[in-house]
PDB file of C-alpha atoms in Angstrom:
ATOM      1  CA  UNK A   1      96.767 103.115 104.300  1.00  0.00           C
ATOM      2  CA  UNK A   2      99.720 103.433 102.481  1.00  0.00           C
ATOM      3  CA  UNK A   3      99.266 105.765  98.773  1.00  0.00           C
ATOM      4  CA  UNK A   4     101.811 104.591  96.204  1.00  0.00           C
ATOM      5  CA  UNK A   5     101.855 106.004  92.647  1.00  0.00           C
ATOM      6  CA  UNK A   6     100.560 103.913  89.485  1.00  0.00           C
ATOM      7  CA  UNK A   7     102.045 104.251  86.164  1.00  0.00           C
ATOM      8  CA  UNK A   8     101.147 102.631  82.759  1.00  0.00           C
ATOM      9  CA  UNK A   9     103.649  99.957  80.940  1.00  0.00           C
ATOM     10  CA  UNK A  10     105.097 103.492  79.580  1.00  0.00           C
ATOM     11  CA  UNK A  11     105.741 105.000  82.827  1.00  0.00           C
ATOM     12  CA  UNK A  12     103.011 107.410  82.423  1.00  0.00           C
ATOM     13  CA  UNK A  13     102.403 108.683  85.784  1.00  0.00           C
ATOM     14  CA  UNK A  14      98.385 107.650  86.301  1.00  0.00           C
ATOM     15  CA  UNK A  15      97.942 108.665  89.754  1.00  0.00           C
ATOM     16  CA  UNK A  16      97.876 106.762  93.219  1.00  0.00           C
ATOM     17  CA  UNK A  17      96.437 103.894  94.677  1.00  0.00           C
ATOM     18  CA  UNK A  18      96.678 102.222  98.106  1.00  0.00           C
ATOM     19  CA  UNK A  19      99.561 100.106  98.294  1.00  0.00           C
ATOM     20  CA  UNK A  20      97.549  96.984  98.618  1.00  0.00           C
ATOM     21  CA  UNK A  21      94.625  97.686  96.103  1.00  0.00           C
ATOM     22  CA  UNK A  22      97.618  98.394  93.831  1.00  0.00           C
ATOM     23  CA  UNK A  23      99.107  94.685  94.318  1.00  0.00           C
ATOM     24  CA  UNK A  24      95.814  93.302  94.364  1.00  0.00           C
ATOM     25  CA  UNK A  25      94.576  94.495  91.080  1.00  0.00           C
ATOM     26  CA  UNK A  26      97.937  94.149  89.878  1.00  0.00           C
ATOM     27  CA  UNK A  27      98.676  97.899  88.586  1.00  0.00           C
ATOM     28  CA  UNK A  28     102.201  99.084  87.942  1.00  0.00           C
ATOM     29  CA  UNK A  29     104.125 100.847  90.314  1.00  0.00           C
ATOM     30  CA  UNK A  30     107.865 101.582  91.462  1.00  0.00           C
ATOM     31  CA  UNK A  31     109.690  98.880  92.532  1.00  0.00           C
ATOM     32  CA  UNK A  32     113.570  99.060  94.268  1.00  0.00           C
ATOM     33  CA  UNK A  33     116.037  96.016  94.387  1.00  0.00           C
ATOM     34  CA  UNK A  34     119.736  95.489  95.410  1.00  0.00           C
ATOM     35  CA  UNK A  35     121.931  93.163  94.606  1.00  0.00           C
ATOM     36  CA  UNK A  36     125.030  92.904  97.300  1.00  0.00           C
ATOM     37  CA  UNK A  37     128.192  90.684  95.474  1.00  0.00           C
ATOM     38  CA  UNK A  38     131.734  90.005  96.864  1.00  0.00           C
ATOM     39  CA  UNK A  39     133.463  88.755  94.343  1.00  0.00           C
ATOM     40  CA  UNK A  40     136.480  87.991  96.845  1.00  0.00           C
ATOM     41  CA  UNK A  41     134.484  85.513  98.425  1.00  0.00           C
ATOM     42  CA  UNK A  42     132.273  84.522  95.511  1.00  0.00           C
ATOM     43  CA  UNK A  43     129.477  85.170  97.419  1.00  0.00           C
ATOM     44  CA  UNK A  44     126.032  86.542  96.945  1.00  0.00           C
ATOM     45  CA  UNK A  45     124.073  88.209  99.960  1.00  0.00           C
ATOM     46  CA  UNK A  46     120.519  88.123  99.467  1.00  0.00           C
ATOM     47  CA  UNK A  47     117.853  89.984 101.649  1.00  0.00           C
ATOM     48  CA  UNK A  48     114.724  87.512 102.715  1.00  0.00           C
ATOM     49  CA  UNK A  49     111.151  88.980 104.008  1.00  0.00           C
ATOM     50  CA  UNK A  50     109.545  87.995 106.874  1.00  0.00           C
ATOM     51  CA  UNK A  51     106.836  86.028 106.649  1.00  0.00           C
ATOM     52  CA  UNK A  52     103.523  87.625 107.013  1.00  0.00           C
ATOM     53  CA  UNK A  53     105.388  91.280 106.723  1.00  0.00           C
ATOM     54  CA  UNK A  54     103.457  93.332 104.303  1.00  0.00           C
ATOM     55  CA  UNK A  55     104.507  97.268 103.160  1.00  0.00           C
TER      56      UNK A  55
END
């Protein structure tokens, strides 16, 4: 079980929440995303999940 901490729409910190129970009731929680760009080659790399992979 994996604990992840719930915040309101203000980023009040609320408490925690298992990582799934969180997703499933749809409750706020961090989030982290990257965005890799070379312009040199006008490309932009993007990161795909694995099917079925869940954390």
């Amino acid at each position: 079980m994996t604990e992840i901490d719930i915040f309101t729409d203000r980023y009040e910190h609320l408490g925690t929440e298992d990582k799934k129970e969180a997703h499933r009731l749809g409750l706020w929680h961090r989030t982290f995303s990257a965005l890799a760009v070379n312009p040199s080659r006008r490309r932009v790399l993007l990161q795909k999940k694995v099917p079925g992979r869940y954390y």
